[in-house]
Structures are given as C-alpha cells and as structure tokens.
Coordinates of N, CA and C and ligand atoms in Angstrom, one line a residue:
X1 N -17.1 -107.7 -99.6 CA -17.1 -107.4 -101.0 C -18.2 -108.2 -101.7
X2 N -19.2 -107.4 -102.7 CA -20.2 -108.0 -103.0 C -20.1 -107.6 -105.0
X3 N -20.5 -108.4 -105.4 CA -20.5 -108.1 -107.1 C -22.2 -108.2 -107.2
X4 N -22.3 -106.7 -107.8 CA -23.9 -106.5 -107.8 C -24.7 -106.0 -108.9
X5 N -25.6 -106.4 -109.1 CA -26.6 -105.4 -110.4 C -26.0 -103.5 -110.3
X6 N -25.8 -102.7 -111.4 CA -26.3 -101.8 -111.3 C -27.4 -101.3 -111.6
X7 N -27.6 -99.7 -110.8 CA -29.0 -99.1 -110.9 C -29.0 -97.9 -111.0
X8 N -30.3 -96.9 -110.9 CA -29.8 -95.3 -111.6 C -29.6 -95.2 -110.2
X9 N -29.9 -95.4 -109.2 CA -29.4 -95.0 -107.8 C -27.6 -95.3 -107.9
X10 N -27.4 -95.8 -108.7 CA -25.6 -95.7 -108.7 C -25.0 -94.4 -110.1
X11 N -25.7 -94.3 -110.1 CA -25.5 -93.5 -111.6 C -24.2 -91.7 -110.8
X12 N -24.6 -91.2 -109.8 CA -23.2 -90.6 -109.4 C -21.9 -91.3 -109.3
X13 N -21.7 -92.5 -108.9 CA -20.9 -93.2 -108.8 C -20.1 -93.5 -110.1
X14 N -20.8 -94.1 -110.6 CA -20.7 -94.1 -111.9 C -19.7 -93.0 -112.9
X15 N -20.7 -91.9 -112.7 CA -20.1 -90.7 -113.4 C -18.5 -90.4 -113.1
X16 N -18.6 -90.3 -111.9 CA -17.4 -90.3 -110.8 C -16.3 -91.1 -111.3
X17 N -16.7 -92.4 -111.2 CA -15.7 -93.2 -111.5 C -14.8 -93.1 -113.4
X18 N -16.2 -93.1 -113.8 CA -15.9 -93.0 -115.7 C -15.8 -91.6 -115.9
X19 N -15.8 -90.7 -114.8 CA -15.6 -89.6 -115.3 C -14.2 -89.0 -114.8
X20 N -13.1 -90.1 -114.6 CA -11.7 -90.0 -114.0 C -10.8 -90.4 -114.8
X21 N -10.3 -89.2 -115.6 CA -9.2 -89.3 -116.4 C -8.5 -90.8 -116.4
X22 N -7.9 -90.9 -114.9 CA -7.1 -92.0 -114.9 C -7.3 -92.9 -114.9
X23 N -9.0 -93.2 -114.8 CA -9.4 -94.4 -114.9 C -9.7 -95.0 -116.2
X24 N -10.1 -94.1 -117.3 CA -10.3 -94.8 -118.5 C -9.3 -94.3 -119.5
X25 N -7.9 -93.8 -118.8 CA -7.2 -93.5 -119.5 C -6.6 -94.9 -120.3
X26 N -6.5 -96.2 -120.0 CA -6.3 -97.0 -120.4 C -7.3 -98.0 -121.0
X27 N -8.9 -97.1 -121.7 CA -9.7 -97.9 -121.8 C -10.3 -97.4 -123.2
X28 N -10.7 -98.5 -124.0 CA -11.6 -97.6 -125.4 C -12.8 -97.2 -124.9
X29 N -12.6 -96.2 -124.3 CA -14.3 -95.2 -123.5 C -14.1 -94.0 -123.0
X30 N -15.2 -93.1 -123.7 CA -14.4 -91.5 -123.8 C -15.2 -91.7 -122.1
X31 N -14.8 -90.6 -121.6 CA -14.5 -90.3 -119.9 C -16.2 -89.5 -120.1
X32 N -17.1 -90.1 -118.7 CA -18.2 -89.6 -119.0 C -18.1 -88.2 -118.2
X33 N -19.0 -87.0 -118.7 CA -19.0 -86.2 -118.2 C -20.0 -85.2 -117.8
X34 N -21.1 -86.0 -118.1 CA -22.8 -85.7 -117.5 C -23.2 -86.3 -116.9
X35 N -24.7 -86.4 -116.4 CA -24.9 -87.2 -115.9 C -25.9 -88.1 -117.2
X36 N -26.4 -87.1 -117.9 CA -26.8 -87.7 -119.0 C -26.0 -88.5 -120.1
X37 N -24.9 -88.3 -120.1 CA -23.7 -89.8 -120.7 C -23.5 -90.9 -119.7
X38 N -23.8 -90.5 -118.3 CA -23.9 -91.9 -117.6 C -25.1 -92.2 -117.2
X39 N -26.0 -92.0 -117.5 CA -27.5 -92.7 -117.9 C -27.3 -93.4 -119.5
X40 N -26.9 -92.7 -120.2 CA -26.8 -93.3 -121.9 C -25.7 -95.1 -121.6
X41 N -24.6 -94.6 -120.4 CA -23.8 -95.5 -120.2 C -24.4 -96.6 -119.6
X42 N -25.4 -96.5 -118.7 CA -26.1 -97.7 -117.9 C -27.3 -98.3 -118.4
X43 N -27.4 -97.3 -119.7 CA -28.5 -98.1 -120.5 C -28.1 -99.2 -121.7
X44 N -26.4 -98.9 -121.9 CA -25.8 -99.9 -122.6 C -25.8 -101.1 -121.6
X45 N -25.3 -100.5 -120.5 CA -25.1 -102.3 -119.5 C -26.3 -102.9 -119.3
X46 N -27.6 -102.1 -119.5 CA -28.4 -102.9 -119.6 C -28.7 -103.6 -120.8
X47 N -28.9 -103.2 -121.7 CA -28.7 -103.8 -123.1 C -27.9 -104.8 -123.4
X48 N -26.3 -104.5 -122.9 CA -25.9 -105.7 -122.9 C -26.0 -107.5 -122.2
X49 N -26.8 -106.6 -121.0 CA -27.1 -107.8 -120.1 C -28.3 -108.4 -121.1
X50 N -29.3 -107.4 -121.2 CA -30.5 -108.3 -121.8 C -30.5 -108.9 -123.0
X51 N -28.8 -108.4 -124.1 CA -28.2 -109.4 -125.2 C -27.8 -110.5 -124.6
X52 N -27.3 -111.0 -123.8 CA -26.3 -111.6 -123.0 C -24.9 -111.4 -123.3
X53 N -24.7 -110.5 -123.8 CA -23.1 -110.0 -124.4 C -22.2 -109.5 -123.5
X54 N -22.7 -108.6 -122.3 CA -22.0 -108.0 -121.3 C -22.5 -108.3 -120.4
X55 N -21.8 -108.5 -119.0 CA -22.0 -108.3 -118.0 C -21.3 -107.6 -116.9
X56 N -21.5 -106.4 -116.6 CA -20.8 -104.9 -115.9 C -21.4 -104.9 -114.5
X57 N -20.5 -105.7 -113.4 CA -21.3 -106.0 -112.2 C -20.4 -104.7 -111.3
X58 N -21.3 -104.4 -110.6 CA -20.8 -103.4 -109.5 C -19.9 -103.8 -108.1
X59 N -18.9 -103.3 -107.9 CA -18.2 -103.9 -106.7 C -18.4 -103.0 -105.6
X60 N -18.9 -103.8 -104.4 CA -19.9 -102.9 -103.7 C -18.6 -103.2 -102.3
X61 N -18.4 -102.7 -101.7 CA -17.3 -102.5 -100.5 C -17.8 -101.5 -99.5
X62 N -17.6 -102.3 -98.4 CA -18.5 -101.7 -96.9 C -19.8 -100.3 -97.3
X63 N -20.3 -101.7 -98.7 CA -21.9 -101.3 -98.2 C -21.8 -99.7 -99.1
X64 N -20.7 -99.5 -100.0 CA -21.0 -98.5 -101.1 C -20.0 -99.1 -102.3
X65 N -20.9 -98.6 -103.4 CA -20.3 -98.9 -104.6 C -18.8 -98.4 -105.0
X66 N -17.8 -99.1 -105.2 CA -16.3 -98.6 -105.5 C -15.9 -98.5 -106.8
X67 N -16.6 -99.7 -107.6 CA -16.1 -100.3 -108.9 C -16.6 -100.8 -109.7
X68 N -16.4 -101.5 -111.0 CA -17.2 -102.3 -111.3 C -16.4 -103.4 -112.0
X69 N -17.0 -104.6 -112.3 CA -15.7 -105.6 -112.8 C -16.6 -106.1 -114.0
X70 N -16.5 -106.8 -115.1 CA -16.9 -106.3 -116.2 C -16.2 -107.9 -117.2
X71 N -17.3 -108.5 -117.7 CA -17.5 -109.6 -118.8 C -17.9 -108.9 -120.4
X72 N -17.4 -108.4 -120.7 CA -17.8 -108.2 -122.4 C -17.5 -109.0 -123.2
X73 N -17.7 -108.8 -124.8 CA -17.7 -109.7 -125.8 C -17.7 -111.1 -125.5
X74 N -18.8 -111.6 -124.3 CA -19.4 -112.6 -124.4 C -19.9 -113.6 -125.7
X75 N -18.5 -114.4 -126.3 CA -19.5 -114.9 -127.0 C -19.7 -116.7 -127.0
X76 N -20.7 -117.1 -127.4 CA -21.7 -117.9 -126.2 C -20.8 -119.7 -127.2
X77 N -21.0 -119.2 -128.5 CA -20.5 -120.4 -129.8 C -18.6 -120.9 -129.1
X78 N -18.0 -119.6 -129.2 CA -16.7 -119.8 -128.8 C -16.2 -120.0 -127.4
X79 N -17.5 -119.5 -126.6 CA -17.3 -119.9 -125.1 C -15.6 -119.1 -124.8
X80 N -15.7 -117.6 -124.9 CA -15.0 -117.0 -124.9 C -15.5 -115.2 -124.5
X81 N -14.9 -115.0 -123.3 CA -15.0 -113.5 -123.3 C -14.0 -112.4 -122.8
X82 N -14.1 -111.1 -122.6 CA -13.0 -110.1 -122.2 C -13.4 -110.0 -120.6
X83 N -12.1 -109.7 -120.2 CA -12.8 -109.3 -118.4 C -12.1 -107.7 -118.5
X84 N -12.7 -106.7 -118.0 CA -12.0 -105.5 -118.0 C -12.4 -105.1 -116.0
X85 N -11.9 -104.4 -115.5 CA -12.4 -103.7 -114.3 C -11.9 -102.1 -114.1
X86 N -12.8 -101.8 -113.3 CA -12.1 -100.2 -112.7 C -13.0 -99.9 -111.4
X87 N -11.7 -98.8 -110.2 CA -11.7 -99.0 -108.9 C -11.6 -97.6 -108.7
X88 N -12.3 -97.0 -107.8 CA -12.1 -95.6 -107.5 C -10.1 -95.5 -106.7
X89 N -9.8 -94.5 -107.0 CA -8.7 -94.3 -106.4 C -8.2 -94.8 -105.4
X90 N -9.6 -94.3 -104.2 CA -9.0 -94.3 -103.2 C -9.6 -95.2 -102.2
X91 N -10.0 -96.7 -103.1 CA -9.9 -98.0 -103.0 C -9.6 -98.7 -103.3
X92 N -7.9 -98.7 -103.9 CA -6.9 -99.1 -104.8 C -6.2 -99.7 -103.4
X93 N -5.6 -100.8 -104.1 CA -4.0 -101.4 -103.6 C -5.0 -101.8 -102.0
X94 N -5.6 -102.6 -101.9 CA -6.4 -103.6 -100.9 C -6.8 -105.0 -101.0
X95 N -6.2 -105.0 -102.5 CA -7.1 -106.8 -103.3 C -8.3 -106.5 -103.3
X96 N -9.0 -105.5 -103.8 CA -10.4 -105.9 -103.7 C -10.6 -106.0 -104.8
X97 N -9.9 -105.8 -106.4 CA -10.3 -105.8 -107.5 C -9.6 -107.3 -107.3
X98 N -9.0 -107.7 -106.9 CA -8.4 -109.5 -107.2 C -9.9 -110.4 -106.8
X99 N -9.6 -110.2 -105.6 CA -11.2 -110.5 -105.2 C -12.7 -110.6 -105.7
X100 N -12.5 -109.4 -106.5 CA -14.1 -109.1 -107.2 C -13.7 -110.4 -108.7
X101 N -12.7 -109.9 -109.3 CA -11.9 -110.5 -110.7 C -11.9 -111.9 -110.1
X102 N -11.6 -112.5 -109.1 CA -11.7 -113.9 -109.1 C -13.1 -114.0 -108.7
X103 N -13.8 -113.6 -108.3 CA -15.8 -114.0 -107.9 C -16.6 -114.2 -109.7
X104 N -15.9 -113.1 -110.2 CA -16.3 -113.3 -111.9 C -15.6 -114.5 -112.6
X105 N -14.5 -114.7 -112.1 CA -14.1 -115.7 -112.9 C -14.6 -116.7 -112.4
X106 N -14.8 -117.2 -111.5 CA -15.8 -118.6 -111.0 C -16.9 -118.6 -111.8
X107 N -17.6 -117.2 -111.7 CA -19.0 -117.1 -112.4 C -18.9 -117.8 -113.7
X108 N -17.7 -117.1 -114.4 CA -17.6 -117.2 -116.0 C -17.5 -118.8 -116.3
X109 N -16.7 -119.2 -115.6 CA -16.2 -120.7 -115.6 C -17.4 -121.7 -115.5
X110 N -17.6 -121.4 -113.9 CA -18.6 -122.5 -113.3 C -20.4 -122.1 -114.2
X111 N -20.6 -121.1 -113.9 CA -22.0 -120.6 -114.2 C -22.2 -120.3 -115.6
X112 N -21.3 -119.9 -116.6 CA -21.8 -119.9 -118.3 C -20.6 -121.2 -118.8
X113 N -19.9 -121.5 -118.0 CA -19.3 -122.5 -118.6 C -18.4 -122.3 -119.8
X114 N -17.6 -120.5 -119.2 CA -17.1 -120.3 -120.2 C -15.5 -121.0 -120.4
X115 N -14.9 -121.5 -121.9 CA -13.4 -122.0 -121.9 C -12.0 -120.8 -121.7
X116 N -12.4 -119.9 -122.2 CA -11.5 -118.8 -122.2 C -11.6 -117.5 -121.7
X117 N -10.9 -117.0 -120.8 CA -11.1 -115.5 -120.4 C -10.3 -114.2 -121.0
X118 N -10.1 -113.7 -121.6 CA -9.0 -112.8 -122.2 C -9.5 -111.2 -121.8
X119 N -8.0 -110.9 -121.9 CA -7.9 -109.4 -121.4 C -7.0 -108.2 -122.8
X120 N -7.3 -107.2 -123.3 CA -6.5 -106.7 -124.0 C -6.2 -105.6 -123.0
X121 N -4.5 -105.4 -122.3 CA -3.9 -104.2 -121.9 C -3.1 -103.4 -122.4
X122 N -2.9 -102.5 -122.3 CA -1.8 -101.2 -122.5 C -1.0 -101.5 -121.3
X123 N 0.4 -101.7 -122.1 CA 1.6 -102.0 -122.0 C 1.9 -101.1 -120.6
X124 N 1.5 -100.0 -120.2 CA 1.8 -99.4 -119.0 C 0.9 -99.0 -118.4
X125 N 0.3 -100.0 -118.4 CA -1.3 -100.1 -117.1 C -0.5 -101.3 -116.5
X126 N 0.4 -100.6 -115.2 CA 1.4 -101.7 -114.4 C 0.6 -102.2 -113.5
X127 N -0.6 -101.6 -113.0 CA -1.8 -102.6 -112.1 C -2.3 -103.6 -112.5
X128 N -3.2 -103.3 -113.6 CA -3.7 -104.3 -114.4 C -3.2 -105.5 -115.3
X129 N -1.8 -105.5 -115.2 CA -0.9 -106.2 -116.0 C -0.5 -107.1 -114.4
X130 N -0.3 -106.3 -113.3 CA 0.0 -107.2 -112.4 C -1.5 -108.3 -111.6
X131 N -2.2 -107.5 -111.6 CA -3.6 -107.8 -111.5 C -3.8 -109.3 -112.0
X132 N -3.6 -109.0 -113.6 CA -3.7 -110.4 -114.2 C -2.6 -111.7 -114.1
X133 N -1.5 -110.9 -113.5 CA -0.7 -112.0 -113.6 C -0.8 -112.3 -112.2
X134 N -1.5 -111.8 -111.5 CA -1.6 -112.3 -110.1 C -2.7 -113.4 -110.2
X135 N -3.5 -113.6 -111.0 CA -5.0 -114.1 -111.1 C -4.6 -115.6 -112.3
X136 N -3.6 -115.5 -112.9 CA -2.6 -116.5 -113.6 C -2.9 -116.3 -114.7
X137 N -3.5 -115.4 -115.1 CA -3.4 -115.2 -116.2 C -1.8 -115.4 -117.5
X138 N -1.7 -115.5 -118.6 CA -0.8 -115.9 -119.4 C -0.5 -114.7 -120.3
X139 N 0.3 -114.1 -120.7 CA 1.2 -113.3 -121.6 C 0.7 -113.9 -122.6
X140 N 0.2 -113.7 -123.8 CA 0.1 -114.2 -124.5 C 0.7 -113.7 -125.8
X141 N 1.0 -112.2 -126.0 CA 1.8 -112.3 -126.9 C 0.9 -110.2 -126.9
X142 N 1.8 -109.2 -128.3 CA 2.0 -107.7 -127.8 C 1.4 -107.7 -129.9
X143 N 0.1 -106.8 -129.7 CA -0.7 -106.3 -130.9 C 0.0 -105.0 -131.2
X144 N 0.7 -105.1 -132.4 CA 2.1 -103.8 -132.4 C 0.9 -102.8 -133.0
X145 N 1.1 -101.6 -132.2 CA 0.2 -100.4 -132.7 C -0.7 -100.3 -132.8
X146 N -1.8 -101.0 -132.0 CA -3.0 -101.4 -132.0 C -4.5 -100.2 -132.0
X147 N -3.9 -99.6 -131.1 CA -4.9 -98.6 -130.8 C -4.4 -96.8 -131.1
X148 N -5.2 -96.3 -132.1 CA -4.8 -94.4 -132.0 C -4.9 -94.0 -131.2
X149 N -4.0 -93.1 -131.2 CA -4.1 -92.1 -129.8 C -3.6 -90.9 -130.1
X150 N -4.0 -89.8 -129.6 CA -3.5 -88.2 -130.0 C -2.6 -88.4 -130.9
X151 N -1.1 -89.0 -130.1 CA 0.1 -88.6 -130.6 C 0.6 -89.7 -130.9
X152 N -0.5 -91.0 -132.2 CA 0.5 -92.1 -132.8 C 0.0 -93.1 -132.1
X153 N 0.3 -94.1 -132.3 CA -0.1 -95.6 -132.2 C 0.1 -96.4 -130.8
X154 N -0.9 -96.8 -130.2 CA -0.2 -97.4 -129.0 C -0.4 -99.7 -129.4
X155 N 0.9 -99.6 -128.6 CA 0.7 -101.3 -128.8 C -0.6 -102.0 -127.3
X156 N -1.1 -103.0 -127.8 CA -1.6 -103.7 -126.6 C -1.2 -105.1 -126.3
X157 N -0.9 -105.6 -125.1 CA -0.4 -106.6 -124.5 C -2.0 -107.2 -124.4
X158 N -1.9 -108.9 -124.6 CA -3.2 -110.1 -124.7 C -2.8 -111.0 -124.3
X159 N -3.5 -111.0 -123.0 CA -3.3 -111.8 -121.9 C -4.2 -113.0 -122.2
X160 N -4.2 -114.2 -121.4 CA -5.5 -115.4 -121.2 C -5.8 -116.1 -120.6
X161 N -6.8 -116.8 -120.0 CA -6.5 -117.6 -118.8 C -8.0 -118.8 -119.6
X162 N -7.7 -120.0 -119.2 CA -8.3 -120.9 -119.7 C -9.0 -121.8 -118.6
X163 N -10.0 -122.3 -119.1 CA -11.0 -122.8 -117.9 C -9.7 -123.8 -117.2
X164 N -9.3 -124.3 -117.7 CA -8.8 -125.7 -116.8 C -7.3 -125.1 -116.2
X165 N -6.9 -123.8 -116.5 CA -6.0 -123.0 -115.8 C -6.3 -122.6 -114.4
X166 N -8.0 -122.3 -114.2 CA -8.2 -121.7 -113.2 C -8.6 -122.5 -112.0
X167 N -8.4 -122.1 -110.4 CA -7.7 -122.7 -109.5 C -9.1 -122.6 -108.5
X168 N -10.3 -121.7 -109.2 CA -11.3 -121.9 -107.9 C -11.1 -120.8 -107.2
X169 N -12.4 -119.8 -106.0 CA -12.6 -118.7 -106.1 C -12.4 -119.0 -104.6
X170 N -11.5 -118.0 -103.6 CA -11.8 -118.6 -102.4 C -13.7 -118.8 -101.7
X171 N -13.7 -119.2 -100.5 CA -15.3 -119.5 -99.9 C -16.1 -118.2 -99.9
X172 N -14.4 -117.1 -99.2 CA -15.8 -116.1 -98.8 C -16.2 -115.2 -99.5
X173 N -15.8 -115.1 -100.7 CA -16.0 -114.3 -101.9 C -17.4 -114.6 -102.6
X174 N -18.3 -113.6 -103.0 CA -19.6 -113.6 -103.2 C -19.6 -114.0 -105.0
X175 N -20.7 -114.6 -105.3 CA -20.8 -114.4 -106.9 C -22.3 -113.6 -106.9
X176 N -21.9 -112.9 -108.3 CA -22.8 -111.6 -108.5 C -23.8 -112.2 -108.7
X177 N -24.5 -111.0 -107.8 CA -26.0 -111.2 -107.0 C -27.0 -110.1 -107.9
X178 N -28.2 -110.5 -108.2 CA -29.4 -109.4 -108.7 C -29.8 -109.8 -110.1
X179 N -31.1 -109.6 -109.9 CA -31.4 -109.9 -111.7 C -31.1 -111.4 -111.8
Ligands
COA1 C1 -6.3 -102.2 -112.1 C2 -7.1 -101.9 -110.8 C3 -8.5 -102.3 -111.0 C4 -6.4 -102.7 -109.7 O1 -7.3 -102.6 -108.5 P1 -6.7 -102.9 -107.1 O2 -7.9 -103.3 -106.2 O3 -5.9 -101.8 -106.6 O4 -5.8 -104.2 -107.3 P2 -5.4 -105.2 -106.2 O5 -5.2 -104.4 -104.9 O6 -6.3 -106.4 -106.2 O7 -3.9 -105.6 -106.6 C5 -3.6 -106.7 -107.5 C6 -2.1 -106.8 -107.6 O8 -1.7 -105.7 -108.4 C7 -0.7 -104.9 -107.7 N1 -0.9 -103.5 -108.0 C8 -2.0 -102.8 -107.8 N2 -1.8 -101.5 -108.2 C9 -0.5 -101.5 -108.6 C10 0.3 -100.4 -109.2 N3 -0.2 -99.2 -109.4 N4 1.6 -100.7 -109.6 C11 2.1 -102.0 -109.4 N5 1.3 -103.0 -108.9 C12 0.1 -102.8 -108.5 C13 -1.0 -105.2 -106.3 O9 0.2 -105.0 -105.5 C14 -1.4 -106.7 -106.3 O10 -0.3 -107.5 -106.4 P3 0.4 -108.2 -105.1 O11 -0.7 -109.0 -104.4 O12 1.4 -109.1 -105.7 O13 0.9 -107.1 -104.3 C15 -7.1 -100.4 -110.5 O14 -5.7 -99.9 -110.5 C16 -7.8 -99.5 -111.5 O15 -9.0 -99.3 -111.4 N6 -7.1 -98.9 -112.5 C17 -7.7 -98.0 -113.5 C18 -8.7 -98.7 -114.4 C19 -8.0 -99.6 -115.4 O16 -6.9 -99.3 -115.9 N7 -8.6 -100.7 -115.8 C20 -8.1 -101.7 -116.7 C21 -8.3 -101.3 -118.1 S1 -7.9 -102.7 -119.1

C-alpha cells in the first residue's frame, strides 16, 4: 500500500471511482460523469495542493490505483484539518483504507505538525463511522439537519482525533510519496 501523487494517467480511475453512486453518496461532490469533470476534478487537487489547503493522495494497491485518502480544509493558523477517503468496491473490507488513513495521519501529525484531525459523517455511512472509530477517533457530538438533500435535511455526526491522541503509524506503512 503506497499513498501517491495523482496524475492525468489516473484520470479513468478517477472517474470510475467519483463516478460511483455509492461512493459519493455520502459526500458534498456531485458524482463525476465525464471525463472532462474529472480532469476539472484533478485540476482542483492540484490547486489545492499548490494552495496548501488540500491534499488528495492516491492509494495505490498491488501496483494500481484503488482510492484516494484526502486532507482538506487545511488550515495552517489553527493547525487543523478534515480527513475524507474513498475505495473502489471491490477493494473494500481488507484494511487498506485504515492503513492508507493511518499513513496520513502520521503525515498530518509528524510532517505539518498538525493539532487536530476532524471528520464530518452521515449518520449511516456504517464504514466510515467504524473506520474512524477504529483509528480512535472521538464522537464528538451530531450537527441536527446539516446538509439538503432531495427529500429534507440530513444530520451529520463530528468526529476528532487530536495530535497527542494519536498512537503512531505502524513501520511498514508508507507516507505519501511524489511532488
Ligand atoms: C469508508 C471506506 C473508505 C472503508 O474502506 P475499507 O478499506 O473497506 O475499510 P477497512 O477495511 O480499513 O475497515 C475499517 C473498519 O471498518 C469496518 N467496516 C468496513 N466496511 C464496513 C461496513 N460496510 N459495515 C460495517 N463495518 C465496516 C471494518 O470491518 C473495519 O473494522 P474492524 O477492523 O473492526 O473489522 C469505504 O467503505 C468507502 O470508500 N466508502 C465509500 C466512500 C465514503 O463513504 N467515504 C467517506 C465519506 S465521509
């Protein structure tokens, strides 16, 4: 498992992935559906990298791209940012997103020296809610009605995890490489 730059050579992948209902069904990001919305999409992650605001690393597994694991609202004063991820289907339920999520969180900790990690979830994203509590993250408390949706209001669950909470990344876990 490798956390990597992406590139337009990943840009199928990409589409593929953000272009899966189920995968951004729990995300504020309409589902890409060109390939020209996921060129517009990789030209934000570059943007964001060259702000220093995001960082959307690729999770690369036996040597092809699966996922990507994901630092946003980097901000640098409050030493605070969001971690989000997403995994093609049918590289689910193997720990590789724990794995990738703990290689970032060393990064975030050790390498920007960040104090706080936070996550905003939807209440029945039962992976990602376990995900983080596997990772130790903390419940931190449920945003009533937070986000529109078709049919009415959904709540979100705000998780957190704090530098001096975190426990260290195992050895053989890579930190994101490129650029
Ligand atoms: C969330 C996601 C990244 C998890 O990836 P993954 O590699 O399958 O997760 P892991 O295998 O590392 O599993 C981590 C823990 O969650 C549990 N888990 C994973 N999928 C689960 C599911 N569907 N239901 C219940 N628990 C689940 C695992 O069992 C594991 O816990 P355990 O070690 O106690 O058994 C993946 O399901 C995904 O991409 N979902 C869609 C995108 C998404 O919702 N992103 C988050 C938006 S905020």
């Amino acid at each position: 498992m490798q956390l990597r730059w992406l590139e337009p050579a990943d840009l199928p992948v990409l589409q593929r992935l953000f272009g899966d209902d189920e995968v951004v069904r729990f995300m504020a990001l309409s589902r890409l559906e060109t390939r020209a919305q996921a060129e517009v999409f990789l030209e934000s992650i570059v943007e964001g990298f060259l702000e220093g605001s995001l960082y959307q690393w690729g999770l690369e597994a036996g040597g092809q791209l699966v996922g990507t694991c994901t630092l946003a609202g980097i901000d640098r004063d409050n030493r605070h940012a969001e971690i989000g991820f997403a995994l093609e289907r049918a590289h689910r339920g193997r720990g590789l997103m724990a794995r990738a999520t703990r290689a970032l969180l060393g990064f975030s900790f050790r390498f920007l020296a960040l104090h706080r990690i936070e996550a905003d979830v939807d209440p029945r994203n039962t992976a990602s809610i376990r995900l983080l509590e596997k990772l130790g993250f903390a419940r931190e408390g449920l945003l009533r009605e937070r986000y529109r949706e078709q049919d009415g209001y959904q709540d979100a669950l705000v998780y957190g995890l704090l530098a001096r909470e975190w426990q260290g990344i195992p050895a053989t876990d890579s930190q994101p490489v490129g650029r």
